[in-house]
PDB file of C-alpha atoms in Angstrom:
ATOM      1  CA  UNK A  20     -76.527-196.168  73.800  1.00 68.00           C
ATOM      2  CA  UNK A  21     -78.053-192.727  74.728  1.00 89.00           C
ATOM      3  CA  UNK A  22     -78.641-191.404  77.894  1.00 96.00           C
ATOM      4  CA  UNK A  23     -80.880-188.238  79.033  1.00 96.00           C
ATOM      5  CA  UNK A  24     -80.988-185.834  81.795  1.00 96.00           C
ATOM      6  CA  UNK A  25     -80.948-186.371  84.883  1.00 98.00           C
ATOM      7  CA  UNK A  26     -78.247-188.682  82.968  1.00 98.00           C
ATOM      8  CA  UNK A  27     -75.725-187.147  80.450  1.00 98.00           C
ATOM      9  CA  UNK A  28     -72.665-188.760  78.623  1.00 98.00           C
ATOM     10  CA  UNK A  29     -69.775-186.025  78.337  1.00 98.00           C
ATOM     11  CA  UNK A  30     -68.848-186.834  74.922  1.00 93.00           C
ATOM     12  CA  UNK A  31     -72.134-185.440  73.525  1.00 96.00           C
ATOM     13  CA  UNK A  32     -72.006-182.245  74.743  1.00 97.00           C
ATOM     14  CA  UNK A  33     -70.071-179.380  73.016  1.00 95.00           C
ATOM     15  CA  UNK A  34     -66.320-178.297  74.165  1.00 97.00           C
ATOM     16  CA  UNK A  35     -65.320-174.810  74.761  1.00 95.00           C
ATOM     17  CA  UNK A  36     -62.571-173.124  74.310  1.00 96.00           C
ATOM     18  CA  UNK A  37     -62.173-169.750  76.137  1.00 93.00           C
ATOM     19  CA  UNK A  38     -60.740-168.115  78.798  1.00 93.00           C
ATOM     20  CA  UNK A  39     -61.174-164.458  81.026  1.00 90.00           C
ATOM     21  CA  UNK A  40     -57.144-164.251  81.072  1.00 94.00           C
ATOM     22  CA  UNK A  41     -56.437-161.556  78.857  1.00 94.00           C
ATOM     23  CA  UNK A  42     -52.631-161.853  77.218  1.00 95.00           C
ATOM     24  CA  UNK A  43     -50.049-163.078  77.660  1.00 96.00           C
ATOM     25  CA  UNK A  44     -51.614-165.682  80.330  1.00 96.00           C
ATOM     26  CA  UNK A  45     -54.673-166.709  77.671  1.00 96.00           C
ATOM     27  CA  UNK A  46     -52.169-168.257  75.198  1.00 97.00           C
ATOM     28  CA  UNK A  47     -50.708-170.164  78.759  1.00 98.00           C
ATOM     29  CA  UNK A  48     -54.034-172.001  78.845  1.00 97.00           C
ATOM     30  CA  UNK A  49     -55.950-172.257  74.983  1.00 97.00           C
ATOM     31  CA  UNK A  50     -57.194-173.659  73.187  1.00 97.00           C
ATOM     32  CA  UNK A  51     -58.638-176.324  75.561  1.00 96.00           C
ATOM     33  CA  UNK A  52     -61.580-178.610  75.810  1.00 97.00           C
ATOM     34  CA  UNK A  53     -63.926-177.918  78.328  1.00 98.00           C
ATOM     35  CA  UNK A  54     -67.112-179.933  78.942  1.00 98.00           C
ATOM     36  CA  UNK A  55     -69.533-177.794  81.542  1.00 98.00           C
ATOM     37  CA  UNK A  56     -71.397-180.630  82.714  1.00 98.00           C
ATOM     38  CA  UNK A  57     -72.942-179.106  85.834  1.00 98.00           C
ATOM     39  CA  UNK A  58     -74.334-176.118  83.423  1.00 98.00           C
ATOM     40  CA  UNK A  59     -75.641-178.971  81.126  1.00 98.00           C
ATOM     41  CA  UNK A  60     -77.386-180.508  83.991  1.00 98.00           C
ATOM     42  CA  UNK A  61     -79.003-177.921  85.561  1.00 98.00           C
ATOM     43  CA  UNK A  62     -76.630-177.634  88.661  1.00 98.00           C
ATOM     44  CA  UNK A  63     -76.494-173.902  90.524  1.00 98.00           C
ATOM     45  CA  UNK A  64     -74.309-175.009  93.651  1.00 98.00           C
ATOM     46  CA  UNK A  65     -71.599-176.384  92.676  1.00 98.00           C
ATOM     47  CA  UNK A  66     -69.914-176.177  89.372  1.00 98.00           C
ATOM     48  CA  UNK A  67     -68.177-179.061  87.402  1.00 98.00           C
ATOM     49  CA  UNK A  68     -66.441-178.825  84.674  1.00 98.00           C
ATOM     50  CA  UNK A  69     -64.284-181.684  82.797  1.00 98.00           C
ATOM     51  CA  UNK A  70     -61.209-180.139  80.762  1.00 98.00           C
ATOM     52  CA  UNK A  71     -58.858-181.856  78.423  1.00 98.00           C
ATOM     53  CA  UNK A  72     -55.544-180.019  78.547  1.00 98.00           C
ATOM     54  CA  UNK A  73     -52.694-180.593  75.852  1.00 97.00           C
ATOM     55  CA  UNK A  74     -49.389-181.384  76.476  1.00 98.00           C
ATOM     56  CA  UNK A  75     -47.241-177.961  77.476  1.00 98.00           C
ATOM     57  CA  UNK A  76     -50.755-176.082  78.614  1.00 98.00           C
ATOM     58  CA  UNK A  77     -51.474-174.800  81.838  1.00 98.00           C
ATOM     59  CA  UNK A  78     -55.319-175.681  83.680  1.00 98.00           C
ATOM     60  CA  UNK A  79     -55.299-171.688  84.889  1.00 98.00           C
ATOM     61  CA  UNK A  80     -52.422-169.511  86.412  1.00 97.00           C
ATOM     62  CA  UNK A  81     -51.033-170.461  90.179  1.00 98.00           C
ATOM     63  CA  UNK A  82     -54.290-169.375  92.273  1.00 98.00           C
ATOM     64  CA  UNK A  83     -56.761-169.939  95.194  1.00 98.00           C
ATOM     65  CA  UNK A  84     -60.072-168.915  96.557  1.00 97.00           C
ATOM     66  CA  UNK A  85     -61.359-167.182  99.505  1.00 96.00           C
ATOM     67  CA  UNK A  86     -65.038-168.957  99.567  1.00 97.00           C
ATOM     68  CA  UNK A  87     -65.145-171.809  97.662  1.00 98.00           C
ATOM     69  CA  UNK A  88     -63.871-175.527  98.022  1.00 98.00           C
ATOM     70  CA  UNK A  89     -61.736-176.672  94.933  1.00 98.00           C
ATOM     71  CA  UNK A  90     -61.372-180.570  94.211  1.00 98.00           C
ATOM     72  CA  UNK A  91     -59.579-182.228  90.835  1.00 98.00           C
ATOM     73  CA  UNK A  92     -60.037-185.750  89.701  1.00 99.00           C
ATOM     74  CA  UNK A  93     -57.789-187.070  87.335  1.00 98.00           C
ATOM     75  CA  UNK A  94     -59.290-189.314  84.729  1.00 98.00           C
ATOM     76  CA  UNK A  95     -56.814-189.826  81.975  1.00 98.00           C
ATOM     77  CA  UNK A  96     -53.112-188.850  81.749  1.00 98.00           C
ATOM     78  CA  UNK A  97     -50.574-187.026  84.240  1.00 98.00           C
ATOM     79  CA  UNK A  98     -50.636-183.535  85.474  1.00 98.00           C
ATOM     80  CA  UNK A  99     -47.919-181.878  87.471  1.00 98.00           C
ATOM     81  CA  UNK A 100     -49.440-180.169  90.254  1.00 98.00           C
ATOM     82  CA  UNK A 101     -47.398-176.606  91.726  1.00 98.00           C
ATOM     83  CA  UNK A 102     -48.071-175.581  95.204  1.00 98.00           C
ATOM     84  CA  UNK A 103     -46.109-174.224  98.089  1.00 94.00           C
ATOM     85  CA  UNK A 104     -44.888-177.621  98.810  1.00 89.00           C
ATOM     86  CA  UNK A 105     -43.228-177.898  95.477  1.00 94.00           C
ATOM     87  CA  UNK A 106     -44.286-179.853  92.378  1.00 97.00           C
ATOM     88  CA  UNK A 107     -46.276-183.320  92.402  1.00 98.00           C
ATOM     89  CA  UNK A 108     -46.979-185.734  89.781  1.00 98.00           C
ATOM     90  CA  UNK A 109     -50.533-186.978  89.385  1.00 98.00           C
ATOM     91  CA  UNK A 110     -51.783-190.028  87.620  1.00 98.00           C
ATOM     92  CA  UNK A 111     -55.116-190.870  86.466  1.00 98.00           C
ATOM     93  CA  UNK A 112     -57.048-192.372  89.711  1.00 98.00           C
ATOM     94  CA  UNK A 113     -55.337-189.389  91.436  1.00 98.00           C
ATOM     95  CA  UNK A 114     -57.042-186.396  93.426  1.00 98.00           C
ATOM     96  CA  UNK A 115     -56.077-183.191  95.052  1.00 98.00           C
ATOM     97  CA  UNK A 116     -58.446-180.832  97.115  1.00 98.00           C
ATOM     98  CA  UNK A 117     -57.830-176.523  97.743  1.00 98.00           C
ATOM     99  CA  UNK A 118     -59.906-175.595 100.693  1.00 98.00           C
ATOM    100  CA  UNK A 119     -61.357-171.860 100.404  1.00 98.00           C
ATOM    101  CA  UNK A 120     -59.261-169.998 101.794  1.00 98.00           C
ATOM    102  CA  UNK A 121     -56.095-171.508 102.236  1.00 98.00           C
ATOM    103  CA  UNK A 122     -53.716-168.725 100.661  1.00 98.00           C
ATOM    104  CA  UNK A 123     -51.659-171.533  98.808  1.00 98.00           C
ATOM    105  CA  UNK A 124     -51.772-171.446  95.100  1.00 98.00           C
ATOM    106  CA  UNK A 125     -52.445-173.993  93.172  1.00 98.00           C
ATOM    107  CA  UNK A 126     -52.470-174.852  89.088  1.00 98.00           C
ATOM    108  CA  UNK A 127     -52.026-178.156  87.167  1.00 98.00           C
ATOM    109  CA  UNK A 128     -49.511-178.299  83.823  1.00 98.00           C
ATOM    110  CA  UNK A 129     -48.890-181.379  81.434  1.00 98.00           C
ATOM    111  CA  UNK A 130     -45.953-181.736  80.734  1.00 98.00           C
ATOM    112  CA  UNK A 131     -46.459-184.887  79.301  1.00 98.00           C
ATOM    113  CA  UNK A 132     -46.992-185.823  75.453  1.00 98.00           C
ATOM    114  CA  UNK A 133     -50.124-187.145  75.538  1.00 98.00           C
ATOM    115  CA  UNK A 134     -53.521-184.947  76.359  1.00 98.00           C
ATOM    116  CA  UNK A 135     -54.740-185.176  80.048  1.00 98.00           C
ATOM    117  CA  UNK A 136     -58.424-185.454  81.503  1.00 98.00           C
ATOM    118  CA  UNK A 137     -59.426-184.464  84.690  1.00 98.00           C
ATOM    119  CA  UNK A 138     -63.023-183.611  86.317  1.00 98.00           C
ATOM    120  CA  UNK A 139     -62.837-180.100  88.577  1.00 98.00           C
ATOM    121  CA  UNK A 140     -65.476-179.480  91.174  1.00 98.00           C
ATOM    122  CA  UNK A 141     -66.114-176.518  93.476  1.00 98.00           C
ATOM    123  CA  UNK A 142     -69.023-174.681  95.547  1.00 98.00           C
ATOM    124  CA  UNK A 143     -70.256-171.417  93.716  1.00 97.00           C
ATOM    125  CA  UNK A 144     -70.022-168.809  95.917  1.00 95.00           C
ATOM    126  CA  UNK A 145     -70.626-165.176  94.388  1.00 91.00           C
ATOM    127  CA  UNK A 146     -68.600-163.657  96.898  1.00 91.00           C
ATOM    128  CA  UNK A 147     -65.695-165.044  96.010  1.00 93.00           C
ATOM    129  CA  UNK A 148     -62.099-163.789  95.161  1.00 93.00           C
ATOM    130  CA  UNK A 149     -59.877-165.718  93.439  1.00 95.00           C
ATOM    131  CA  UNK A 150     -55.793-164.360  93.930  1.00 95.00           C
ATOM    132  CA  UNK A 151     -52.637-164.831  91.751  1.00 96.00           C
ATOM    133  CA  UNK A 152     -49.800-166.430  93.714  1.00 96.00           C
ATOM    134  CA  UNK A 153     -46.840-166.173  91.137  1.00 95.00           C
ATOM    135  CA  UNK A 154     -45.201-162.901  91.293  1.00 93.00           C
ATOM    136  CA  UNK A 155     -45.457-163.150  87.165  1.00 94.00           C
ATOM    137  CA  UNK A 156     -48.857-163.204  86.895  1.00 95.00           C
ATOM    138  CA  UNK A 157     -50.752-159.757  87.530  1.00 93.00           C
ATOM    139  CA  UNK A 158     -54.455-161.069  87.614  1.00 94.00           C
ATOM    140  CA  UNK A 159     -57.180-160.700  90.265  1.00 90.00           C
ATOM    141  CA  UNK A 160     -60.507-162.650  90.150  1.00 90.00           C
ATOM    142  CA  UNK A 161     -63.187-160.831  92.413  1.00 85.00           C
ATOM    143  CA  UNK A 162     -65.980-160.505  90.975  1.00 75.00           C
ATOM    144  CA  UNK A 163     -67.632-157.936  94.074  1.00 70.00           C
ATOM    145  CA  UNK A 164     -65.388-155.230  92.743  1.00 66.00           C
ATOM    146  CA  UNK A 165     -64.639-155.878  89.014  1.00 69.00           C
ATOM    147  CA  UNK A 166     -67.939-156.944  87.641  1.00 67.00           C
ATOM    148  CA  UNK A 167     -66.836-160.427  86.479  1.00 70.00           C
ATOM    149  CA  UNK A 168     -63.947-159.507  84.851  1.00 83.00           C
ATOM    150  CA  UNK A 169     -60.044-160.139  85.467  1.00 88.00           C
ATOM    151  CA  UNK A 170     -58.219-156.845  87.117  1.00 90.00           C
ATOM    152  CA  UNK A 171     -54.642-156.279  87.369  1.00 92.00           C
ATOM    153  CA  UNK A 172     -53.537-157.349  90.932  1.00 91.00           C
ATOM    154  CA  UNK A 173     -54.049-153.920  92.092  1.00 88.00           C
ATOM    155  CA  UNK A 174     -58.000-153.651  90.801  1.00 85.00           C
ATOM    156  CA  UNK A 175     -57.169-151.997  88.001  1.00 88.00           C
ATOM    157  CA  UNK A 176     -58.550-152.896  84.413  1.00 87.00           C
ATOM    158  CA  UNK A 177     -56.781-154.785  82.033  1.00 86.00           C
TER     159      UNK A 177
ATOM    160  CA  UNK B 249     -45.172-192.843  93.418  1.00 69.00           C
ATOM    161  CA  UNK B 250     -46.825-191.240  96.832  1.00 89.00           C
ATOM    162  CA  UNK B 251     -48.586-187.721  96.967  1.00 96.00           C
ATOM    163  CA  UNK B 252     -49.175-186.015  99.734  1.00 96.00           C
ATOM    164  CA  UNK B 253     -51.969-183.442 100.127  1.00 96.00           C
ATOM    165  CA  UNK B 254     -53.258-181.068  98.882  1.00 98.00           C
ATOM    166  CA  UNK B 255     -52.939-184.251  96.405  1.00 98.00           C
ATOM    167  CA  UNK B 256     -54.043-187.809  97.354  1.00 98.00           C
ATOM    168  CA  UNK B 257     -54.386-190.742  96.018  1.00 98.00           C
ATOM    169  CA  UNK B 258     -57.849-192.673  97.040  1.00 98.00           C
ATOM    170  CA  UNK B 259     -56.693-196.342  97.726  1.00 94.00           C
ATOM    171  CA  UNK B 260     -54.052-194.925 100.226  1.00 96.00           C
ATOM    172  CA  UNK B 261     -57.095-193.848 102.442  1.00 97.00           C
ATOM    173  CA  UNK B 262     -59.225-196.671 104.582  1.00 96.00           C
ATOM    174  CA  UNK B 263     -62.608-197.598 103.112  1.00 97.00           C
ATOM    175  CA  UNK B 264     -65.451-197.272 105.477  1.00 95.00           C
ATOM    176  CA  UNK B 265     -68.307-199.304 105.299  1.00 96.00           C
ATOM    177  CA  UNK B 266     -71.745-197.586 107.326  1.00 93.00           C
ATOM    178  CA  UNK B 267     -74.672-196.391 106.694  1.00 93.00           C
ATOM    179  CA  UNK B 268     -77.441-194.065 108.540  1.00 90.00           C
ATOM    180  CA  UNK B 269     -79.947-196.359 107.285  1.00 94.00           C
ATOM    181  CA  UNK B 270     -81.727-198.766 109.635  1.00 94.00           C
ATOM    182  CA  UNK B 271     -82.775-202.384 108.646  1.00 95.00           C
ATOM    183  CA  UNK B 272     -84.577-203.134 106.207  1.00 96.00           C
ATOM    184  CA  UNK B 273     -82.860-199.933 104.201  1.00 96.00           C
ATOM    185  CA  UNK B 274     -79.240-200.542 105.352  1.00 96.00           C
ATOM    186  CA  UNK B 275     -78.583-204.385 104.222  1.00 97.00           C
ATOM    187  CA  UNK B 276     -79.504-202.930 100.705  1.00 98.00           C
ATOM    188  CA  UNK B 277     -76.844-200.589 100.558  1.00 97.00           C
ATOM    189  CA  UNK B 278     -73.729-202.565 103.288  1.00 97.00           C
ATOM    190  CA  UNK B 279     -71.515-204.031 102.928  1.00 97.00           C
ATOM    191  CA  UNK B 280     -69.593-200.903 100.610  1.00 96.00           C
ATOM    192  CA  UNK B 281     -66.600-199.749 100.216  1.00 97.00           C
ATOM    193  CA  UNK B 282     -66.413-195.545 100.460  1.00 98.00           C
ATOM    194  CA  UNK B 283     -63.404-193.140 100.373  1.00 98.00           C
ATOM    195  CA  UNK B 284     -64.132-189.845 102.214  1.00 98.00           C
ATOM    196  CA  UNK B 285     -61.988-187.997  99.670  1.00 98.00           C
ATOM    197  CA  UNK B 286     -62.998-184.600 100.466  1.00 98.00           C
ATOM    198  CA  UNK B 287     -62.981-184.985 104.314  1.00 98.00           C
ATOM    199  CA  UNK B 288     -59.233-186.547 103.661  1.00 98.00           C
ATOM    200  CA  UNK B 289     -58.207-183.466 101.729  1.00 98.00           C
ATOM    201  CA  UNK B 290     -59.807-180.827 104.611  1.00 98.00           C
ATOM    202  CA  UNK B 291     -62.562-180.007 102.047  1.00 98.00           C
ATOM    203  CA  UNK B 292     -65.846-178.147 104.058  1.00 98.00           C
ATOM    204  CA  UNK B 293     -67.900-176.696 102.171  1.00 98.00           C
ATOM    205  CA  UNK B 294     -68.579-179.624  99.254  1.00 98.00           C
ATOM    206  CA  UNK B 295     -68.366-183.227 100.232  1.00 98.00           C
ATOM    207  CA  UNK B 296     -66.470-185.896  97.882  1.00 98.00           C
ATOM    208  CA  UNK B 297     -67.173-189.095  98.626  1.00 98.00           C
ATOM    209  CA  UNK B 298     -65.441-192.190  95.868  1.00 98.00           C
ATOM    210  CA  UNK B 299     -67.954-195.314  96.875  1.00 98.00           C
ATOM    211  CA  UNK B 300     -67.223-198.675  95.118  1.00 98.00           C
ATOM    212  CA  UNK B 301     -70.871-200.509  95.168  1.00 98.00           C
ATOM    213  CA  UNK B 302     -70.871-205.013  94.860  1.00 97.00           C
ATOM    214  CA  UNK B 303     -73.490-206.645  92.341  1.00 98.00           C
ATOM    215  CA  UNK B 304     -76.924-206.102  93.888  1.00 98.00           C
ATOM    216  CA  UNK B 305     -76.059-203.676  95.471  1.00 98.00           C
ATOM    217  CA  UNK B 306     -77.894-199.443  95.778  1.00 98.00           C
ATOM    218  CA  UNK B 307     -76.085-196.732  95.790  1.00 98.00           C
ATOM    219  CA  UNK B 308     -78.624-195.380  98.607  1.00 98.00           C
ATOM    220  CA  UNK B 309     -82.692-195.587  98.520  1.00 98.00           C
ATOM    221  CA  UNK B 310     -84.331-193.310  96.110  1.00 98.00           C
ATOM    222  CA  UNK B 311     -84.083-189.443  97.391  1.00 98.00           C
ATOM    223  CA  UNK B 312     -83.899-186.014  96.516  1.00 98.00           C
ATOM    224  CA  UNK B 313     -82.235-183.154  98.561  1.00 97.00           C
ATOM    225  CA  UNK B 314     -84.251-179.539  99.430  1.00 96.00           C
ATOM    226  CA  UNK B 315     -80.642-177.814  99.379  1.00 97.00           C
ATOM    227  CA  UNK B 316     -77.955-179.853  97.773  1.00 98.00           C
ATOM    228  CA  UNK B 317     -76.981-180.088  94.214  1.00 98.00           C
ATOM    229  CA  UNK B 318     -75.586-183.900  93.513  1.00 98.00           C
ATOM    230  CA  UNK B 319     -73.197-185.068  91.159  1.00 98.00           C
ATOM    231  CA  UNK B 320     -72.703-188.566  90.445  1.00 98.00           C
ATOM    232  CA  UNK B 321     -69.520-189.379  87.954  1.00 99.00           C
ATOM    233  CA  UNK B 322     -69.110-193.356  87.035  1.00 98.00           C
ATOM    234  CA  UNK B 323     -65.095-194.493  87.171  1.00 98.00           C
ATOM    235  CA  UNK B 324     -65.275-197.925  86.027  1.00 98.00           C
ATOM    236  CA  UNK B 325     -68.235-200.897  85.835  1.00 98.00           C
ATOM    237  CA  UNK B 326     -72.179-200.006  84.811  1.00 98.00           C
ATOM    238  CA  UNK B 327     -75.216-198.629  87.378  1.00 98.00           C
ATOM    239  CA  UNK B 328     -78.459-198.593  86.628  1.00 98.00           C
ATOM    240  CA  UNK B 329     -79.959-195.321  87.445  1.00 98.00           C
ATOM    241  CA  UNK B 330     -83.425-195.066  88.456  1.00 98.00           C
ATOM    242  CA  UNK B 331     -85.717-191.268  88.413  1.00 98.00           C
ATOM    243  CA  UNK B 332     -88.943-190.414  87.606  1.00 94.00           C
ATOM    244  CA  UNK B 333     -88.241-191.136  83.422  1.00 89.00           C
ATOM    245  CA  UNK B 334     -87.373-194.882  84.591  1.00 94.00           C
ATOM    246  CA  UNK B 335     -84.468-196.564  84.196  1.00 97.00           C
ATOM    247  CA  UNK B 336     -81.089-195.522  82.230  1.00 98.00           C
ATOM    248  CA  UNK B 337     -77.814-197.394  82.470  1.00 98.00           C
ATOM    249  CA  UNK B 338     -74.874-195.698  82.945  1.00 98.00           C
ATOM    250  CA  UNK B 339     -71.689-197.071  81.890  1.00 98.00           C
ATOM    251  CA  UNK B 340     -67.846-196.043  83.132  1.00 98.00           C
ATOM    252  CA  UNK B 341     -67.410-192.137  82.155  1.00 98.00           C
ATOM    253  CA  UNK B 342     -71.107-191.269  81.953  1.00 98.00           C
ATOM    254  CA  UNK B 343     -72.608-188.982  84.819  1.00 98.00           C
ATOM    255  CA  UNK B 344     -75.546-187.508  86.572  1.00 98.00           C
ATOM    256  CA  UNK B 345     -76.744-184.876  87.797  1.00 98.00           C
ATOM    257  CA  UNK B 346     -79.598-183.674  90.364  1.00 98.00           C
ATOM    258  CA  UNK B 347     -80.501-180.091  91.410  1.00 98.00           C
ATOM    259  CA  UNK B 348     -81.533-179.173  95.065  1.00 98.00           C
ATOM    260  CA  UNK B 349     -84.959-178.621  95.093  1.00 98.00           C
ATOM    261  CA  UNK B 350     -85.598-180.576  92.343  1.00 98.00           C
ATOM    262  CA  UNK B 351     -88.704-183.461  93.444  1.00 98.00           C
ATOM    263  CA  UNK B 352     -87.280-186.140  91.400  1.00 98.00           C
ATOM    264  CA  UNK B 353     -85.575-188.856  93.088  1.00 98.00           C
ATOM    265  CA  UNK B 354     -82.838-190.993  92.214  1.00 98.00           C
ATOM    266  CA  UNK B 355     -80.317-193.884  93.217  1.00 98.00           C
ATOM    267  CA  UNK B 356     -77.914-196.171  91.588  1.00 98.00           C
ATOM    268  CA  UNK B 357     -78.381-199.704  91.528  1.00 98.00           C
ATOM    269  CA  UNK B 358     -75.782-202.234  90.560  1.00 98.00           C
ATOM    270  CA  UNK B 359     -77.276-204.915  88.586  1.00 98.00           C
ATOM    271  CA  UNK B 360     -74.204-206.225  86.471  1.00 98.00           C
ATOM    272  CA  UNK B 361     -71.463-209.371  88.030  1.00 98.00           C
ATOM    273  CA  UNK B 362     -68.711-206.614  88.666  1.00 98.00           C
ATOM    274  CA  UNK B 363     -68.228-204.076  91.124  1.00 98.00           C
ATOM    275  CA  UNK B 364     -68.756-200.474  90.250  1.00 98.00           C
ATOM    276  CA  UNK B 365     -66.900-197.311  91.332  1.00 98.00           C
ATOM    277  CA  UNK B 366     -68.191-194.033  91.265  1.00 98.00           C
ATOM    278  CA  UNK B 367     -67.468-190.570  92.364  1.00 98.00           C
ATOM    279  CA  UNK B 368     -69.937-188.541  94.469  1.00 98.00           C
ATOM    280  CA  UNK B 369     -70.570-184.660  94.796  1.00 98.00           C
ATOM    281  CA  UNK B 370     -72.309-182.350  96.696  1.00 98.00           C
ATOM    282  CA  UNK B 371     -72.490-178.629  98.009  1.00 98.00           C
ATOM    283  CA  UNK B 372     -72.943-179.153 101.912  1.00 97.00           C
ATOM    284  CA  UNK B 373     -75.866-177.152 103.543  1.00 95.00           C
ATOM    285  CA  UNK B 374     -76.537-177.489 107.473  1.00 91.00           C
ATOM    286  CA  UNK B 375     -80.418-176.693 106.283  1.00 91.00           C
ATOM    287  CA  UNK B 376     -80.756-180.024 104.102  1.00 93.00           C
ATOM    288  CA  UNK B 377     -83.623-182.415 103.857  1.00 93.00           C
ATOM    289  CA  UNK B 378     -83.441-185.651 102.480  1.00 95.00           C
ATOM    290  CA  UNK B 379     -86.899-186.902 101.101  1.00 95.00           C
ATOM    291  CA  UNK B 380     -87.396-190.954  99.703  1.00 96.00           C
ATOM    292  CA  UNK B 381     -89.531-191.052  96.587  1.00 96.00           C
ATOM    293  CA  UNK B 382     -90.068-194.869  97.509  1.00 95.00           C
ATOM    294  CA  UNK B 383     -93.774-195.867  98.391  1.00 93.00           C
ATOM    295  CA  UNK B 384     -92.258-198.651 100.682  1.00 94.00           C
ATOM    296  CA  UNK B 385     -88.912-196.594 101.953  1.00 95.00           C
ATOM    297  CA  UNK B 386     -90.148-194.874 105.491  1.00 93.00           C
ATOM    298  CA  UNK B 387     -87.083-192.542 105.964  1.00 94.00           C
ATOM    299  CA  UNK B 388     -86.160-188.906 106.334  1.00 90.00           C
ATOM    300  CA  UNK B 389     -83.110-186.820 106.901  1.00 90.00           C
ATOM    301  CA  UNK B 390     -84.112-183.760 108.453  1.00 85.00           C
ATOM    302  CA  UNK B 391     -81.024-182.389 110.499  1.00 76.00           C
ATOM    303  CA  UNK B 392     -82.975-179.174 111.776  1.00 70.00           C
ATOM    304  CA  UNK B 393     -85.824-181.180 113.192  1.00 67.00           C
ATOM    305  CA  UNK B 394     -84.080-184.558 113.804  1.00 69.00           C
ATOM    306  CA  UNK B 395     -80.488-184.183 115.430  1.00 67.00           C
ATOM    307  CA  UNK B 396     -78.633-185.545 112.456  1.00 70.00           C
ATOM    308  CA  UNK B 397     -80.488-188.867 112.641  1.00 83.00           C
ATOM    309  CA  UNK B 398     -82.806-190.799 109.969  1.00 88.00           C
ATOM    310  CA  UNK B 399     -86.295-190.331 110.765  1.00 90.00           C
ATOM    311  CA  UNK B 400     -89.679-192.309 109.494  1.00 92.00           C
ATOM    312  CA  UNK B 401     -91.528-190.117 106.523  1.00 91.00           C
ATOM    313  CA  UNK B 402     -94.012-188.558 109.501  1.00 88.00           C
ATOM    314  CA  UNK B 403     -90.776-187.653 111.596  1.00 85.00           C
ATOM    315  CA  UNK B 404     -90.728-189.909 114.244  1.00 88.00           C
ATOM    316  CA  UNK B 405     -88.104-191.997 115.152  1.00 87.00           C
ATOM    317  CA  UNK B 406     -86.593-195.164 114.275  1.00 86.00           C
TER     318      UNK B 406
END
């Protein structure tokens, strides 16, 4: 059975496999399947993606954002969730939600054997700045100042 | 297992069961079972709603928004989804998608023996109108003119 837009089955569209990190973080994350389905159907305002992430990856380095909304679905597998309030497991029929701007970092591993599936929403805001919460991890996300690329913490280039 | 937020898990939160709609448009879509996801997890600026819709049963009467992208997601059963190209059926891990703006309107209608679940997305804008594509559906959701109630087509009200 075949479906067409405004209709799309996930499965039939092409996954990527990239990433902005630059090393050593990039290797933390790929390869990975992601499935832009809100590109694929034409959406502008919010962005949804649906990512398949193998056991011992990480969905992105500990983060959050100062203008947009963040909410994860679980569809297939377990994910451990890191925040400030420690480390949660999450089943499939599970959800968690990162208001903008609420300065508590958030990222998903599996550190199960099996791959997991999850759908991740958000608002697209292009004002947004995305910070690094682990003291490890020298990234900043804001694309105002760094013309869509990753800095160092500081600004700086990488 | 419990989570507590930023994760959640759905069935811990009480279903509502309302609707905007008046009669004839609201025993079409009640009784339903809806989760308020992103209200539960303190999201503001997109709205997450996981709605469970009974056998003969729509998901809403046929609409399109002026300012909010909409992302539909199917969990488990089948809907039939009705736009401008006709009908499609969606089965469990297929999705949709509808850009604001976009004069093409859709809803979901459950025409199988078994409930079906499905997740719903949007970007939230205080500036939205709701137009119904429906020759025999009299409704409008015009916030800015209407003070957050349904309307009839020409504006007046129910």
């Amino acid at each position: 059975m075949t479906v067409k837009k405004p209709a799309l089955d996930p499965h039939t569209l092409e996954a990527r496999s990239s990433s902005g990190y630059p090393e050593p973080y990039r290797a933390r994350v790929l390869p990975r399947e992601v499935h832009a389905l809100g590109d694929a159907l034409g959406l502008t305002r919010i962005g949804i993606n649906m990512a398949r992430l193998l056991p011992g990856k990480e969905s992105s380095m500990r983060h959050w954002h100062t203008c947009e909304d963040e909410f994860v679905y679980v569809l297939e597998g377990e994910l451990v969730l890191r925040t400030d309030a420690g480390e949660q497991l999450l089943r499939a029929g599970m959800c968690a939600g990162f208001p903008a701007g609420c300065a508590d970092g958030h990222h998903f591993i599996n550190r199960s054997t099996q791959p997991a599936t999850y759908l991740v929403v958000s608002n697209r805001d292009p004002a947004d700045t995305a910070h690094y919460s682990d003291p490890d991890v020298d990234l900043m996300w804001s694309p105002a100042h760094a013309r869509f690329k990753m800095t160092r913490r500081d600004g700086t280039p990488w």
